[in-house]
PDB file of C-alpha atoms in Angstrom:
ATOM      1  CA  UNK A   3     -46.238 -17.227 -90.419  1.00  0.00           C
ATOM      2  CA  UNK A   4     -48.264 -15.209 -87.943  1.00  0.00           C
ATOM      3  CA  UNK A   5     -52.018 -14.703 -87.744  1.00  0.00           C
ATOM      4  CA  UNK A   6     -53.606 -11.387 -86.816  1.00  0.00           C
ATOM      5  CA  UNK A   7     -56.786 -11.545 -84.741  1.00  0.00           C
ATOM      6  CA  UNK A   8     -58.646  -8.266 -85.173  1.00  0.00           C
ATOM      7  CA  UNK A   9     -61.447  -6.881 -83.063  1.00  0.00           C
ATOM      8  CA  UNK A  10     -64.241  -5.038 -84.915  1.00  0.00           C
ATOM      9  CA  UNK A  11     -66.154  -2.417 -82.892  1.00  0.00           C
ATOM     10  CA  UNK A  12     -64.130   0.709 -82.077  1.00  0.00           C
ATOM     11  CA  UNK A  13     -61.117  -0.983 -83.685  1.00  0.00           C
ATOM     12  CA  UNK A  14     -61.858  -1.099 -87.417  1.00  0.00           C
ATOM     13  CA  UNK A  15     -63.538   2.295 -87.193  1.00  0.00           C
ATOM     14  CA  UNK A  16     -62.847   5.268 -84.935  1.00  0.00           C
ATOM     15  CA  UNK A  17     -64.277   4.958 -81.448  1.00  0.00           C
ATOM     16  CA  UNK A  18     -67.731   6.507 -81.178  1.00  0.00           C
ATOM     17  CA  UNK A  19     -68.307   6.827 -84.920  1.00  0.00           C
ATOM     18  CA  UNK A  20     -69.947   3.476 -85.618  1.00  0.00           C
ATOM     19  CA  UNK A  21     -72.838   1.338 -84.385  1.00  0.00           C
ATOM     20  CA  UNK A  22     -71.438   0.169 -81.053  1.00  0.00           C
ATOM     21  CA  UNK A  23     -72.908   3.020 -78.947  1.00  0.00           C
ATOM     22  CA  UNK A  24     -76.341   1.980 -80.245  1.00  0.00           C
ATOM     23  CA  UNK A  25     -75.619  -1.661 -79.407  1.00  0.00           C
ATOM     24  CA  UNK A  26     -74.583  -0.586 -75.922  1.00  0.00           C
ATOM     25  CA  UNK A  27     -77.833   1.335 -75.492  1.00  0.00           C
ATOM     26  CA  UNK A  28     -79.847  -1.663 -76.681  1.00  0.00           C
ATOM     27  CA  UNK A  29     -78.086  -3.817 -74.087  1.00  0.00           C
ATOM     28  CA  UNK A  30     -79.156  -1.338 -71.389  1.00  0.00           C
ATOM     29  CA  UNK A  31     -82.726  -1.548 -72.660  1.00  0.00           C
ATOM     30  CA  UNK A  32     -82.631  -5.339 -72.821  1.00  0.00           C
ATOM     31  CA  UNK A  33     -81.473  -5.629 -69.219  1.00  0.00           C
ATOM     32  CA  UNK A  34     -84.095  -3.123 -68.066  1.00  0.00           C
ATOM     33  CA  UNK A  35     -86.865  -5.031 -69.833  1.00  0.00           C
ATOM     34  CA  UNK A  36     -85.782  -8.586 -69.012  1.00  0.00           C
ATOM     35  CA  UNK A  37     -84.792  -7.936 -65.389  1.00  0.00           C
ATOM     36  CA  UNK A  38     -87.532  -5.346 -64.775  1.00  0.00           C
ATOM     37  CA  UNK A  39     -85.165  -2.743 -63.371  1.00  0.00           C
ATOM     38  CA  UNK A  40     -84.499   0.933 -64.024  1.00  0.00           C
ATOM     39  CA  UNK A  41     -81.511   2.240 -65.979  1.00  0.00           C
ATOM     40  CA  UNK A  42     -79.339   2.819 -62.920  1.00  0.00           C
ATOM     41  CA  UNK A  43     -79.853  -0.730 -61.670  1.00  0.00           C
ATOM     42  CA  UNK A  44     -79.402  -2.145 -65.163  1.00  0.00           C
ATOM     43  CA  UNK A  45     -76.013  -0.480 -65.476  1.00  0.00           C
ATOM     44  CA  UNK A  46     -74.947  -1.734 -62.049  1.00  0.00           C
ATOM     45  CA  UNK A  47     -75.948  -5.245 -63.072  1.00  0.00           C
ATOM     46  CA  UNK A  48     -74.005  -4.899 -66.283  1.00  0.00           C
ATOM     47  CA  UNK A  49     -70.870  -3.784 -64.446  1.00  0.00           C
ATOM     48  CA  UNK A  50     -71.204  -6.738 -62.085  1.00  0.00           C
ATOM     49  CA  UNK A  51     -71.729  -9.235 -64.897  1.00  0.00           C
ATOM     50  CA  UNK A  52     -68.922  -7.851 -67.053  1.00  0.00           C
ATOM     51  CA  UNK A  53     -66.537  -8.033 -64.086  1.00  0.00           C
ATOM     52  CA  UNK A  54     -67.569 -11.597 -63.218  1.00  0.00           C
ATOM     53  CA  UNK A  55     -68.353 -13.181 -66.578  1.00  0.00           C
ATOM     54  CA  UNK A  56     -66.677 -10.896 -69.103  1.00  0.00           C
ATOM     55  CA  UNK A  57     -69.968  -9.713 -70.588  1.00  0.00           C
ATOM     56  CA  UNK A  58     -73.519  -8.694 -69.794  1.00  0.00           C
ATOM     57  CA  UNK A  59     -74.714 -11.756 -71.697  1.00  0.00           C
ATOM     58  CA  UNK A  60     -72.752 -14.112 -69.451  1.00  0.00           C
ATOM     59  CA  UNK A  61     -74.568 -12.854 -66.370  1.00  0.00           C
ATOM     60  CA  UNK A  62     -77.956 -12.852 -68.064  1.00  0.00           C
ATOM     61  CA  UNK A  63     -77.471 -16.466 -69.133  1.00  0.00           C
ATOM     62  CA  UNK A  64     -76.251 -17.537 -65.698  1.00  0.00           C
ATOM     63  CA  UNK A  65     -78.795 -15.746 -63.527  1.00  0.00           C
ATOM     64  CA  UNK A  66     -81.792 -14.972 -65.735  1.00  0.00           C
ATOM     65  CA  UNK A  67     -82.059 -17.793 -68.269  1.00  0.00           C
ATOM     66  CA  UNK A  68     -81.609 -15.550 -71.289  1.00  0.00           C
ATOM     67  CA  UNK A  69     -81.377 -17.273 -74.690  1.00  0.00           C
ATOM     68  CA  UNK A  70     -78.087 -16.030 -76.185  1.00  0.00           C
ATOM     69  CA  UNK A  71     -79.269 -16.227 -79.775  1.00  0.00           C
ATOM     70  CA  UNK A  72     -82.338 -14.110 -79.080  1.00  0.00           C
ATOM     71  CA  UNK A  73     -80.276 -11.641 -77.051  1.00  0.00           C
ATOM     72  CA  UNK A  74     -77.681 -11.217 -79.808  1.00  0.00           C
ATOM     73  CA  UNK A  75     -80.353 -10.743 -82.451  1.00  0.00           C
ATOM     74  CA  UNK A  76     -82.035  -8.059 -80.366  1.00  0.00           C
ATOM     75  CA  UNK A  77     -79.016  -5.995 -79.262  1.00  0.00           C
ATOM     76  CA  UNK A  78     -77.370  -6.074 -82.688  1.00  0.00           C
ATOM     77  CA  UNK A  79     -80.496  -4.884 -84.498  1.00  0.00           C
ATOM     78  CA  UNK A  80     -79.006  -1.457 -85.254  1.00  0.00           C
ATOM     79  CA  UNK A  81     -78.638   0.542 -88.517  1.00  0.00           C
ATOM     80  CA  UNK A  82     -75.040  -0.427 -89.295  1.00  0.00           C
ATOM     81  CA  UNK A  83     -75.287   0.636 -92.928  1.00  0.00           C
ATOM     82  CA  UNK A  84     -76.484   4.134 -91.993  1.00  0.00           C
ATOM     83  CA  UNK A  85     -73.440   4.717 -89.812  1.00  0.00           C
ATOM     84  CA  UNK A  86     -70.612   3.091 -91.785  1.00  0.00           C
ATOM     85  CA  UNK A  87     -69.605   3.254 -95.429  1.00  0.00           C
ATOM     86  CA  UNK A  88     -66.824   1.908 -97.631  1.00  0.00           C
ATOM     87  CA  UNK A  89     -63.435   2.945 -96.247  1.00  0.00           C
ATOM     88  CA  UNK A  90     -60.796   2.815 -98.975  1.00  0.00           C
ATOM     89  CA  UNK A  91     -58.079   4.009 -96.606  1.00  0.00           C
ATOM     90  CA  UNK A  92     -58.866   1.136 -94.238  1.00  0.00           C
ATOM     91  CA  UNK A  93     -58.920  -1.324 -97.110  1.00  0.00           C
ATOM     92  CA  UNK A  94     -55.525  -0.153 -98.362  1.00  0.00           C
ATOM     93  CA  UNK A  95     -54.159  -0.314 -94.819  1.00  0.00           C
ATOM     94  CA  UNK A  96     -55.276  -3.896 -94.227  1.00  0.00           C
ATOM     95  CA  UNK A  97     -54.080  -5.035 -97.648  1.00  0.00           C
ATOM     96  CA  UNK A  98     -50.549  -4.042 -96.687  1.00  0.00           C
ATOM     97  CA  UNK A  99     -50.501  -6.591 -93.868  1.00  0.00           C
ATOM     98  CA  UNK A 100     -48.757  -9.732 -95.075  1.00  0.00           C
ATOM     99  CA  UNK A 101     -50.265 -11.986 -92.396  1.00  0.00           C
ATOM    100  CA  UNK A 102     -53.599 -13.801 -92.430  1.00  0.00           C
ATOM    101  CA  UNK A 103     -56.408 -11.709 -90.927  1.00  0.00           C
ATOM    102  CA  UNK A 104     -59.084 -13.269 -88.698  1.00  0.00           C
ATOM    103  CA  UNK A 105     -61.965 -11.436 -87.026  1.00  0.00           C
ATOM    104  CA  UNK A 106     -61.860 -11.908 -83.222  1.00  0.00           C
ATOM    105  CA  UNK A 107     -65.005 -10.248 -81.889  1.00  0.00           C
ATOM    106  CA  UNK A 108     -67.487 -10.530 -79.036  1.00  0.00           C
ATOM    107  CA  UNK A 109     -70.173  -9.514 -81.532  1.00  0.00           C
ATOM    108  CA  UNK A 110     -72.447 -11.937 -83.333  1.00  0.00           C
ATOM    109  CA  UNK A 111     -71.492 -13.389 -86.703  1.00  0.00           C
ATOM    110  CA  UNK A 112     -74.397 -11.703 -88.473  1.00  0.00           C
ATOM    111  CA  UNK A 113     -73.559  -8.303 -86.978  1.00  0.00           C
ATOM    112  CA  UNK A 114     -69.832  -8.615 -87.725  1.00  0.00           C
ATOM    113  CA  UNK A 115     -70.551  -9.553 -91.324  1.00  0.00           C
ATOM    114  CA  UNK A 116     -72.731  -6.457 -91.703  1.00  0.00           C
ATOM    115  CA  UNK A 117     -69.974  -4.202 -90.329  1.00  0.00           C
ATOM    116  CA  UNK A 118     -67.331  -5.697 -92.615  1.00  0.00           C
ATOM    117  CA  UNK A 119     -69.634  -5.412 -95.630  1.00  0.00           C
ATOM    118  CA  UNK A 120     -70.485  -1.794 -94.827  1.00  0.00           C
ATOM    119  CA  UNK A 121     -66.783  -0.933 -94.591  1.00  0.00           C
ATOM    120  CA  UNK A 122     -66.071  -2.768 -97.859  1.00  0.00           C
ATOM    121  CA  UNK A 123     -63.480  -5.148 -96.371  1.00  0.00           C
ATOM    122  CA  UNK A 124     -65.290  -8.501 -96.087  1.00  0.00           C
ATOM    123  CA  UNK A 125     -62.987 -10.243 -98.520  1.00  0.00           C
ATOM    124  CA  UNK A 126     -59.822  -9.325 -96.612  1.00  0.00           C
ATOM    125  CA  UNK A 127     -60.594 -11.671 -93.721  1.00  0.00           C
ATOM    126  CA  UNK A 128     -60.128 -15.396 -94.121  1.00  0.00           C
ATOM    127  CA  UNK A 129     -62.447 -16.235 -91.222  1.00  0.00           C
ATOM    128  CA  UNK A 130     -64.615 -14.795 -88.443  1.00  0.00           C
ATOM    129  CA  UNK A 131     -64.283 -15.982 -84.843  1.00  0.00           C
ATOM    130  CA  UNK A 132     -67.303 -14.447 -83.115  1.00  0.00           C
ATOM    131  CA  UNK A 133     -69.128 -14.919 -79.818  1.00  0.00           C
ATOM    132  CA  UNK A 134     -71.004 -18.007 -81.058  1.00  0.00           C
ATOM    133  CA  UNK A 135     -67.703 -19.819 -81.689  1.00  0.00           C
ATOM    134  CA  UNK A 136     -66.453 -18.753 -78.239  1.00  0.00           C
ATOM    135  CA  UNK A 137     -69.368 -20.739 -76.746  1.00  0.00           C
ATOM    136  CA  UNK A 138     -70.618 -17.342 -75.543  1.00  0.00           C
ATOM    137  CA  UNK A 139     -67.586 -16.943 -73.262  1.00  0.00           C
ATOM    138  CA  UNK A 140     -66.142 -13.588 -74.378  1.00  0.00           C
ATOM    139  CA  UNK A 141     -62.872 -11.773 -74.375  1.00  0.00           C
ATOM    140  CA  UNK A 142     -61.146 -10.944 -72.042  1.00  0.00           C
ATOM    141  CA  UNK A 143     -61.706 -14.397 -70.539  1.00  0.00           C
ATOM    142  CA  UNK A 144     -58.810 -16.728 -71.496  1.00  0.00           C
ATOM    143  CA  UNK A 145     -61.116 -19.381 -72.988  1.00  0.00           C
ATOM    144  CA  UNK A 146     -61.711 -17.797 -76.422  1.00  0.00           C
ATOM    145  CA  UNK A 147     -57.977 -17.082 -76.819  1.00  0.00           C
ATOM    146  CA  UNK A 148     -57.188 -20.728 -76.131  1.00  0.00           C
ATOM    147  CA  UNK A 149     -59.951 -21.899 -78.436  1.00  0.00           C
ATOM    148  CA  UNK A 150     -58.941 -19.682 -81.346  1.00  0.00           C
ATOM    149  CA  UNK A 151     -55.338 -20.876 -81.112  1.00  0.00           C
ATOM    150  CA  UNK A 152     -56.462 -24.501 -81.009  1.00  0.00           C
ATOM    151  CA  UNK A 153     -58.808 -23.992 -83.962  1.00  0.00           C
ATOM    152  CA  UNK A 154     -56.073 -22.598 -86.206  1.00  0.00           C
ATOM    153  CA  UNK A 155     -53.221 -24.682 -84.791  1.00  0.00           C
ATOM    154  CA  UNK A 156     -51.294 -21.636 -83.608  1.00  0.00           C
ATOM    155  CA  UNK A 157     -48.903 -21.069 -80.730  1.00  0.00           C
ATOM    156  CA  UNK A 158     -49.054 -17.791 -78.761  1.00  0.00           C
ATOM    157  CA  UNK A 159     -45.831 -16.455 -80.265  1.00  0.00           C
ATOM    158  CA  UNK A 160     -47.407 -16.640 -83.729  1.00  0.00           C
ATOM    159  CA  UNK A 161     -50.553 -14.697 -82.783  1.00  0.00           C
ATOM    160  CA  UNK A 162     -51.160 -10.946 -82.799  1.00  0.00           C
ATOM    161  CA  UNK A 163     -54.282  -9.566 -81.106  1.00  0.00           C
ATOM    162  CA  UNK A 164     -55.435  -6.110 -82.239  1.00  0.00           C
ATOM    163  CA  UNK A 165     -58.051  -4.572 -79.954  1.00  0.00           C
ATOM    164  CA  UNK A 166     -59.248  -1.279 -78.499  1.00  0.00           C
ATOM    165  CA  UNK A 167     -59.993  -2.609 -75.007  1.00  0.00           C
ATOM    166  CA  UNK A 168     -57.272  -2.817 -72.364  1.00  0.00           C
ATOM    167  CA  UNK A 169     -58.575  -5.990 -70.673  1.00  0.00           C
ATOM    168  CA  UNK A 170     -58.566  -7.836 -74.006  1.00  0.00           C
ATOM    169  CA  UNK A 171     -55.011  -6.738 -74.697  1.00  0.00           C
ATOM    170  CA  UNK A 172     -53.852  -7.692 -71.205  1.00  0.00           C
ATOM    171  CA  UNK A 173     -55.183 -11.235 -71.614  1.00  0.00           C
ATOM    172  CA  UNK A 174     -53.353 -11.587 -74.929  1.00  0.00           C
ATOM    173  CA  UNK A 175     -50.107 -10.432 -73.330  1.00  0.00           C
ATOM    174  CA  UNK A 176     -50.548 -12.712 -70.326  1.00  0.00           C
ATOM    175  CA  UNK A 177     -50.955 -15.653 -72.708  1.00  0.00           C
ATOM    176  CA  UNK A 178     -47.759 -14.847 -74.582  1.00  0.00           C
ATOM    177  CA  UNK A 179     -49.340 -13.294 -77.655  1.00  0.00           C
ATOM    178  CA  UNK A 180     -48.286 -10.113 -79.352  1.00  0.00           C
ATOM    179  CA  UNK A 181     -50.774  -7.306 -78.802  1.00  0.00           C
ATOM    180  CA  UNK A 182     -51.649  -3.998 -80.403  1.00  0.00           C
ATOM    181  CA  UNK A 183     -53.821  -1.518 -78.511  1.00  0.00           C
ATOM    182  CA  UNK A 184     -55.846   0.746 -80.794  1.00  0.00           C
ATOM    183  CA  UNK A 185     -56.796   4.209 -79.559  1.00  0.00           C
ATOM    184  CA  UNK A 186     -55.262   7.107 -77.736  1.00  0.00           C
ATOM    185  CA  UNK A 187     -54.257   6.383 -74.168  1.00  0.00           C
ATOM    186  CA  UNK A 188     -51.349   5.474 -71.900  1.00  0.00           C
ATOM    187  CA  UNK A 189     -48.708   3.078 -73.132  1.00  0.00           C
ATOM    188  CA  UNK A 190     -49.141  -0.564 -72.173  1.00  0.00           C
ATOM    189  CA  UNK A 191     -46.015  -2.573 -71.306  1.00  0.00           C
ATOM    190  CA  UNK A 192     -45.304  -5.332 -73.847  1.00  0.00           C
ATOM    191  CA  UNK A 193     -47.963  -4.020 -76.259  1.00  0.00           C
ATOM    192  CA  UNK A 194     -47.674  -1.808 -79.304  1.00  0.00           C
ATOM    193  CA  UNK A 195     -49.880   1.267 -79.272  1.00  0.00           C
ATOM    194  CA  UNK A 196     -51.420   3.043 -82.247  1.00  0.00           C
ATOM    195  CA  UNK A 197     -53.818   5.997 -82.382  1.00  0.00           C
ATOM    196  CA  UNK A 198     -56.079   4.330 -84.922  1.00  0.00           C
ATOM    197  CA  UNK A 199     -56.252   1.314 -87.196  1.00  0.00           C
ATOM    198  CA  UNK A 200     -54.697   3.228 -90.088  1.00  0.00           C
ATOM    199  CA  UNK A 201     -51.329   2.989 -88.281  1.00  0.00           C
ATOM    200  CA  UNK A 202     -51.436  -0.801 -88.029  1.00  0.00           C
ATOM    201  CA  UNK A 203     -48.906  -1.443 -90.802  1.00  0.00           C
ATOM    202  CA  UNK A 204     -46.328   0.516 -88.786  1.00  0.00           C
ATOM    203  CA  UNK A 205     -46.290  -2.154 -86.089  1.00  0.00           C
ATOM    204  CA  UNK A 206     -47.024  -5.178 -88.293  1.00  0.00           C
ATOM    205  CA  UNK A 207     -44.548  -4.512 -91.071  1.00  0.00           C
TER     206      UNK A 207
END
């Protein structure tokens, strides 16, 4: 039996309609405040850290001594419940998937749980594998993919990664996993593509 590892932000809801843009803005503000730089410099730092470490947090931990727990609490302090509500169509869609569903997100556990609760789908996931359980080493770095497979005793051919970000999908493919890219865009070799999460049962039937 396969396991499906699902991303959360911009995957379980349409890109730009949920809380992630606010999280992204809070990350900008955090970098500006902690590193004492302006917005332009903060965004350059973020690009550098994401390229090198996979996330802004990785660079802030490495070069600026940032406490990851405090950082995650700060940047995820956004009004999730004001932006997302119960999605019966999403619930029906996920219930049609016959495989076990696991959250696979670079977000914090507390934030992910709030998003799932707001969407009304918390009970459909058997577990959450969030940034804390990745030892703060995020997708698309190979480490969390290896760790999640080890945790659940899975081989790559039995894993399906569903994500909206190309780098995350490419890592899954490179490791021998099945991959589904969510969102409109060019086709990706060896990955299934869907316009939105509501089409997921078409490729996971």
